[in-house]
PDB file of C-alpha atoms in Angstrom:
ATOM      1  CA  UNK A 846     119.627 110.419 101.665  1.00 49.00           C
ATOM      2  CA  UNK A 847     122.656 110.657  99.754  1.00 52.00           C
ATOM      3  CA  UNK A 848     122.796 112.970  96.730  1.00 59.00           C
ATOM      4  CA  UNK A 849     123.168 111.022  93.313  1.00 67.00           C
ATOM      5  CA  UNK A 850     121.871 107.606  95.019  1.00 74.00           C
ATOM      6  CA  UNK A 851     121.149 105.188  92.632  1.00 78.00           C
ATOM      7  CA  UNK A 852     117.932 104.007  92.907  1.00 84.00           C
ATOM      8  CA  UNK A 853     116.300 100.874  90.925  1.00 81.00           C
ATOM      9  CA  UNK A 854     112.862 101.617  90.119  1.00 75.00           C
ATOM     10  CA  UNK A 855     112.208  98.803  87.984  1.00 74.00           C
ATOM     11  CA  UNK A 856     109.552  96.263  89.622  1.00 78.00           C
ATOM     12  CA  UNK A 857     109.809  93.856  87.401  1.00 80.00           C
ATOM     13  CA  UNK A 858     113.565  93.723  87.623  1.00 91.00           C
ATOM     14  CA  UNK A 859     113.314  92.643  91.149  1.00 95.00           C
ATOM     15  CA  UNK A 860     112.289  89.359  90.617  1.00 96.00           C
ATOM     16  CA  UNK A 861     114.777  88.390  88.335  1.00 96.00           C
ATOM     17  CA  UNK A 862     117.666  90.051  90.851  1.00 96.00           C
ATOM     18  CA  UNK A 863     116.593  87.746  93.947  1.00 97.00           C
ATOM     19  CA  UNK A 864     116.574  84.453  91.296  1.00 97.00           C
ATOM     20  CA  UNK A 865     120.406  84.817  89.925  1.00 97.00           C
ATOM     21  CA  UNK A 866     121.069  85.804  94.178  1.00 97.00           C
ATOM     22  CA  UNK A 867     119.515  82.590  95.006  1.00 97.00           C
ATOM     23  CA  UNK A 868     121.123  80.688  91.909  1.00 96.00           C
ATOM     24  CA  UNK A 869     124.551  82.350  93.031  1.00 96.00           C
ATOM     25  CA  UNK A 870     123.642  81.631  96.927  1.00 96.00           C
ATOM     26  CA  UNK A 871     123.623  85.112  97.901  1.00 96.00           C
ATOM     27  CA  UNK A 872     121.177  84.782 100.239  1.00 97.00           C
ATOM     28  CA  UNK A 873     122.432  83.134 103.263  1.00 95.00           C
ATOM     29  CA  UNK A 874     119.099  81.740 104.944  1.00 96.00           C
ATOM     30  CA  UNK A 875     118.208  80.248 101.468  1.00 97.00           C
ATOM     31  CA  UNK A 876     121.087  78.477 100.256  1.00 96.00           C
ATOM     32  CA  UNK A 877     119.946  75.472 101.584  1.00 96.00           C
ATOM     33  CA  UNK A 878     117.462  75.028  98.893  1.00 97.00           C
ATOM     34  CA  UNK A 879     118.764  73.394  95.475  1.00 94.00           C
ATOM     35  CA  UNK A 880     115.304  73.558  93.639  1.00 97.00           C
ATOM     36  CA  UNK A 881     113.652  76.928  92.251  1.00 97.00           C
ATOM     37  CA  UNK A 882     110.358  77.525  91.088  1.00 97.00           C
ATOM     38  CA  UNK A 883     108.833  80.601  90.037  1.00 96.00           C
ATOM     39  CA  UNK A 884     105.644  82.118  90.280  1.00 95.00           C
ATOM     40  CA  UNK A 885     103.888  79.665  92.425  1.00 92.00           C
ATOM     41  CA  UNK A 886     100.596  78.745  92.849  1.00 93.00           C
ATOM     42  CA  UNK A 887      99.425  78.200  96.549  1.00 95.00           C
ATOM     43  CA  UNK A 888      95.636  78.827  96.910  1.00 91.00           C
ATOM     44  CA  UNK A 889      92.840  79.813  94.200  1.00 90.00           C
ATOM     45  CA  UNK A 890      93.897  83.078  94.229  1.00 89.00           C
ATOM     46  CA  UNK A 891      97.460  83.214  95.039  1.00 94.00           C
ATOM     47  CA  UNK A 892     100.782  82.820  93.696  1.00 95.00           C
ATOM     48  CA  UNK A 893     104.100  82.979  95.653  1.00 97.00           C
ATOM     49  CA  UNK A 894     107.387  84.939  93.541  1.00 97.00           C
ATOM     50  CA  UNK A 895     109.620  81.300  94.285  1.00 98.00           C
ATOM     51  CA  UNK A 896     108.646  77.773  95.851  1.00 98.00           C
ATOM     52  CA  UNK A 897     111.995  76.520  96.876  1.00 98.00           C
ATOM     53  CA  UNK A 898     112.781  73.455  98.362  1.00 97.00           C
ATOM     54  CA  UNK A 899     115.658  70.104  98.515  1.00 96.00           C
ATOM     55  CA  UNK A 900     115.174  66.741 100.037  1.00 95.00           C
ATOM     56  CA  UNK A 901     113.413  68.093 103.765  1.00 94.00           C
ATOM     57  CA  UNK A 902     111.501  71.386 103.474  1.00 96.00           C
ATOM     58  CA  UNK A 903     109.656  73.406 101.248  1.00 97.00           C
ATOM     59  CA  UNK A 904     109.775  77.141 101.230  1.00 98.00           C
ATOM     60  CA  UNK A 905     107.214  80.287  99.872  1.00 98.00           C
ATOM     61  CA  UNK A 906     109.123  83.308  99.310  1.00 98.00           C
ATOM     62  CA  UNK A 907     107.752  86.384  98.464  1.00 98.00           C
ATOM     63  CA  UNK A 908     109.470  89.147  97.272  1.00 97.00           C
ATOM     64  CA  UNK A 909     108.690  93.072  97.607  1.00 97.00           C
ATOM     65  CA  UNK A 910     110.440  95.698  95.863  1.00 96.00           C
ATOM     66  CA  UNK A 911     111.332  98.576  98.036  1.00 96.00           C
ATOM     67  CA  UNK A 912     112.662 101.981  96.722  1.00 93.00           C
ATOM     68  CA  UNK A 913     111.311 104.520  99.499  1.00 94.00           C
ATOM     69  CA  UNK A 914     113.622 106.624 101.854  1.00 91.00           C
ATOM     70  CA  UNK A 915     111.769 109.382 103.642  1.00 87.00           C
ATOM     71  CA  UNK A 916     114.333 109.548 106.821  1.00 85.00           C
ATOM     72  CA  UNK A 917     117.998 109.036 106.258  1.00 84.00           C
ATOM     73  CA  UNK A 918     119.426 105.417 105.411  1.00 91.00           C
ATOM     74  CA  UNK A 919     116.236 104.520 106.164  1.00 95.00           C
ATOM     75  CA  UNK A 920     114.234 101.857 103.859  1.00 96.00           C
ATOM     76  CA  UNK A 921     110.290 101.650 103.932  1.00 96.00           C
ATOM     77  CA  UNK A 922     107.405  99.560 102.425  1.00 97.00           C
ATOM     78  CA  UNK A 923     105.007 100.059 101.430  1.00 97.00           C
ATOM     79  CA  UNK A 924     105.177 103.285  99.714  1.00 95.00           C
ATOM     80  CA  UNK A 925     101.247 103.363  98.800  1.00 96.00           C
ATOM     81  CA  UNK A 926      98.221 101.167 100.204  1.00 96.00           C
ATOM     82  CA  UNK A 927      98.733  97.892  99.117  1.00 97.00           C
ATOM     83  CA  UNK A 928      96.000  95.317  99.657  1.00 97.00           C
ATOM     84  CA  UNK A 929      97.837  92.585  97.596  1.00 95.00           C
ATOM     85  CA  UNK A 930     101.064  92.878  99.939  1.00 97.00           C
ATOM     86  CA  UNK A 931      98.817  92.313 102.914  1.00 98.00           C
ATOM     87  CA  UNK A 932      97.031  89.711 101.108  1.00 97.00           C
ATOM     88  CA  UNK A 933     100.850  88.092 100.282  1.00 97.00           C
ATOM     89  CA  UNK A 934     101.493  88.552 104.552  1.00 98.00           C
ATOM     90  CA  UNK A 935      98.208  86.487 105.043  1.00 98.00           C
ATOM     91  CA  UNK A 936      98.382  83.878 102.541  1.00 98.00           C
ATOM     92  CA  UNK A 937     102.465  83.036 103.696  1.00 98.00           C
ATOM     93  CA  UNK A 938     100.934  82.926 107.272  1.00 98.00           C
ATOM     94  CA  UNK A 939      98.361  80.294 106.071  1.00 97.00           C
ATOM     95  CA  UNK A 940     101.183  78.671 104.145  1.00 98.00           C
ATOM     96  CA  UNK A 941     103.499  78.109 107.430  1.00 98.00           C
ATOM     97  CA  UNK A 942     100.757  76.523 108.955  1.00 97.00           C
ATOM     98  CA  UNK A 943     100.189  73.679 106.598  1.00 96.00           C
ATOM     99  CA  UNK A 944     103.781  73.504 107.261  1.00 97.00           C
ATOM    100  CA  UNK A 945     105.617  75.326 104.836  1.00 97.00           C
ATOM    101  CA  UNK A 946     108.883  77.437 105.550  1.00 97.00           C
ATOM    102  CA  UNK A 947     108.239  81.317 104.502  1.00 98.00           C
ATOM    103  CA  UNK A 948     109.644  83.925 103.826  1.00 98.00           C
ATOM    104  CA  UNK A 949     108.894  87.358 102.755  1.00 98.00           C
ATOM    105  CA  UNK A 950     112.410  89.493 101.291  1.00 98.00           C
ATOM    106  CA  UNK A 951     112.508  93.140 101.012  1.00 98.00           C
ATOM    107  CA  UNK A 952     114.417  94.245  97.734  1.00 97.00           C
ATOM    108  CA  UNK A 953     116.076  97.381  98.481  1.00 96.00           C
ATOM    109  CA  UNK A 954     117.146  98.362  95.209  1.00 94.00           C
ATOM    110  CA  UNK A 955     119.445 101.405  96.667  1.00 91.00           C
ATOM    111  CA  UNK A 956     122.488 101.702  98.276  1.00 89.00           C
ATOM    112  CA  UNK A 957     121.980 104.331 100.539  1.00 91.00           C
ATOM    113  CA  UNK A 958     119.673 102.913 103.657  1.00 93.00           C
ATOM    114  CA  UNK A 959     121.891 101.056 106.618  1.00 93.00           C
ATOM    115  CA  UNK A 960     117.922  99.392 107.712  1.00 95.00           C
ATOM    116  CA  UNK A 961     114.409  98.597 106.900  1.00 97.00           C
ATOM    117  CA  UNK A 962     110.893  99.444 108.585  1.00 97.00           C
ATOM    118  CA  UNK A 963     107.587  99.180 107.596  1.00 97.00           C
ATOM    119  CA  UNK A 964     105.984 102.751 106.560  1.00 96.00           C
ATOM    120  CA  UNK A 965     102.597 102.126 108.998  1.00 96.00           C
ATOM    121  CA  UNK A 966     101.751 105.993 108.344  1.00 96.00           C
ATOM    122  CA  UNK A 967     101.811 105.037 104.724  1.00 97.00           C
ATOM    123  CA  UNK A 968      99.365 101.622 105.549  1.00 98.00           C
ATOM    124  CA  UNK A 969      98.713 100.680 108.419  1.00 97.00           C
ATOM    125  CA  UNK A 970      96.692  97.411 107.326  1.00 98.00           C
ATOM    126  CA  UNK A 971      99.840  96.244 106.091  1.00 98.00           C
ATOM    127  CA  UNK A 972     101.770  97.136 109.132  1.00 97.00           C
ATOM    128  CA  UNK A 973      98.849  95.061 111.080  1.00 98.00           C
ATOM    129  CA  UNK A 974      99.796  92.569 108.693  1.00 98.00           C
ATOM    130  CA  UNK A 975     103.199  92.223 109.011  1.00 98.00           C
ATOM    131  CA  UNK A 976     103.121  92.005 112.849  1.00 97.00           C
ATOM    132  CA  UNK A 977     101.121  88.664 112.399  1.00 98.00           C
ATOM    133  CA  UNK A 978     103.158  87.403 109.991  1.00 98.00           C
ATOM    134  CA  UNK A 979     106.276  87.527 112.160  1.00 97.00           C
ATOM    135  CA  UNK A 980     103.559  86.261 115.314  1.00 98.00           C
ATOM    136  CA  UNK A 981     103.259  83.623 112.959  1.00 98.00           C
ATOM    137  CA  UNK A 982     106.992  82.852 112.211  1.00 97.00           C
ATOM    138  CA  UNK A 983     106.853  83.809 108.569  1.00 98.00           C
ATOM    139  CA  UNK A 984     110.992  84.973 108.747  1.00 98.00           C
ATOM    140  CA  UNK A 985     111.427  88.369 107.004  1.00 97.00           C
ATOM    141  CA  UNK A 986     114.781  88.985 105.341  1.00 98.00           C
ATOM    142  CA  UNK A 987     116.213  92.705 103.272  1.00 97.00           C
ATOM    143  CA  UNK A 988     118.832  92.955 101.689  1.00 97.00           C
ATOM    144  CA  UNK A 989     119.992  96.108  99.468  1.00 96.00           C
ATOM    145  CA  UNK A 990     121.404  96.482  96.212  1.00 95.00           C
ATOM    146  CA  UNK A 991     124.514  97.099  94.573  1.00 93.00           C
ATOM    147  CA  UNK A 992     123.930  99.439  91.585  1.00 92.00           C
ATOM    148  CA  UNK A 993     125.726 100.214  88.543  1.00 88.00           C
ATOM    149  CA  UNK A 994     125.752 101.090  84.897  1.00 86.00           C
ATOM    150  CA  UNK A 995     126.382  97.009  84.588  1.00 88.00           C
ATOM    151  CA  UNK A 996     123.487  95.963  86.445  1.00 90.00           C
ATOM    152  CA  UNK A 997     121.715  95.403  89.936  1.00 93.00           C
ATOM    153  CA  UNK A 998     123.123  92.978  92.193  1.00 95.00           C
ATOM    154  CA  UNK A 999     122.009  91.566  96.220  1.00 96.00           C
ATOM    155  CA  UNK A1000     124.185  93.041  98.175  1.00 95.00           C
ATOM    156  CA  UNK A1001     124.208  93.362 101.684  1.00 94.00           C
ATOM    157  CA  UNK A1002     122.115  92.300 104.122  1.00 95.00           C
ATOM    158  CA  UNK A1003     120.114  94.949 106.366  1.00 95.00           C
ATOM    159  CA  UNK A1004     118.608  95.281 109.794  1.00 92.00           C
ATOM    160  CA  UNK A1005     114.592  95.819 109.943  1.00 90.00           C
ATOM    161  CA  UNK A1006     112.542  97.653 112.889  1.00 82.00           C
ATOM    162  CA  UNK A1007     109.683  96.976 113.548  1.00 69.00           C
TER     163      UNK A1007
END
């Protein structure tokens, strides 16, 4: 941890961040979609943060904003139980098999972590979770966040363990 880190606590925020990356084509892996949606219905009781798609495929994305750092330049998620993020790991499995592309991108809305794991101690159900969802080839993507008195910005892009 580095003394006088920024840190974006904001959750709402983090929604609008990843939409001007992917207007801007920050995001590598996506920039191959032209069309944005927000807020996405998939199921009765779900609704994706972005459907993107262009002429072939059509994407879920999911985004999760991520502000804990218990071990240095070290990101984790969840950093409380979180039933709805393992609900969000389920549903985009169920969404790749009718044939959807998914994804699932970690907001790191620091500057101070160099990679990204899930926090299991924290929730294990989600970590249970999570494991499927890769099984499943739902692609997981983190990138952190450049942060200053003009704004938060997608940065870099991170390494995860899992």
């Amino acid at each position: 941890k580095e003394k006088n880190a920024l840190v974006g606590i904001n959750t709402v925020l983090a929604n609008k961040i990843v939409l001007e990356a992917l207007n801007q084509k920050k995001i590598k892996e996506l920039i191959k979609f032209n069309e944005i949606k927000s807020e996405k219905k998939f199921s009765e009781n779900t609704r994706f943060d972005f459907f993107l798609s262009n002429k072939k495929k059509k994407c879920f994305l999911e985004i999760k904003n991520v502000t804990l750092n218990k071990d240095k330049y070290i990101a984790e998620f969840p950093d409380a139980i979180t039933k709805r993020g393992t609900k969000h790991l389920n549903e985009l499995c169920k969404a790749k098999k009718e044939g959807f592309e998914c994804y699932i991108l970690y907001l790191i809305q620091r500057e101070d972590c160099k990679s990204f794991r899930i926090a299991e101690e924290i929730d294990n159900e989600y970590k249970s979770a999570f494991i499927n969802a890769l099984k499943n080839k739902v692609k997981v993507l983190c990138y952190d966040c450049k942060i200053s008195s003009e704004g938060i910005k997608v940065n870099n892009q991170i390494s995860y363990d899992n």
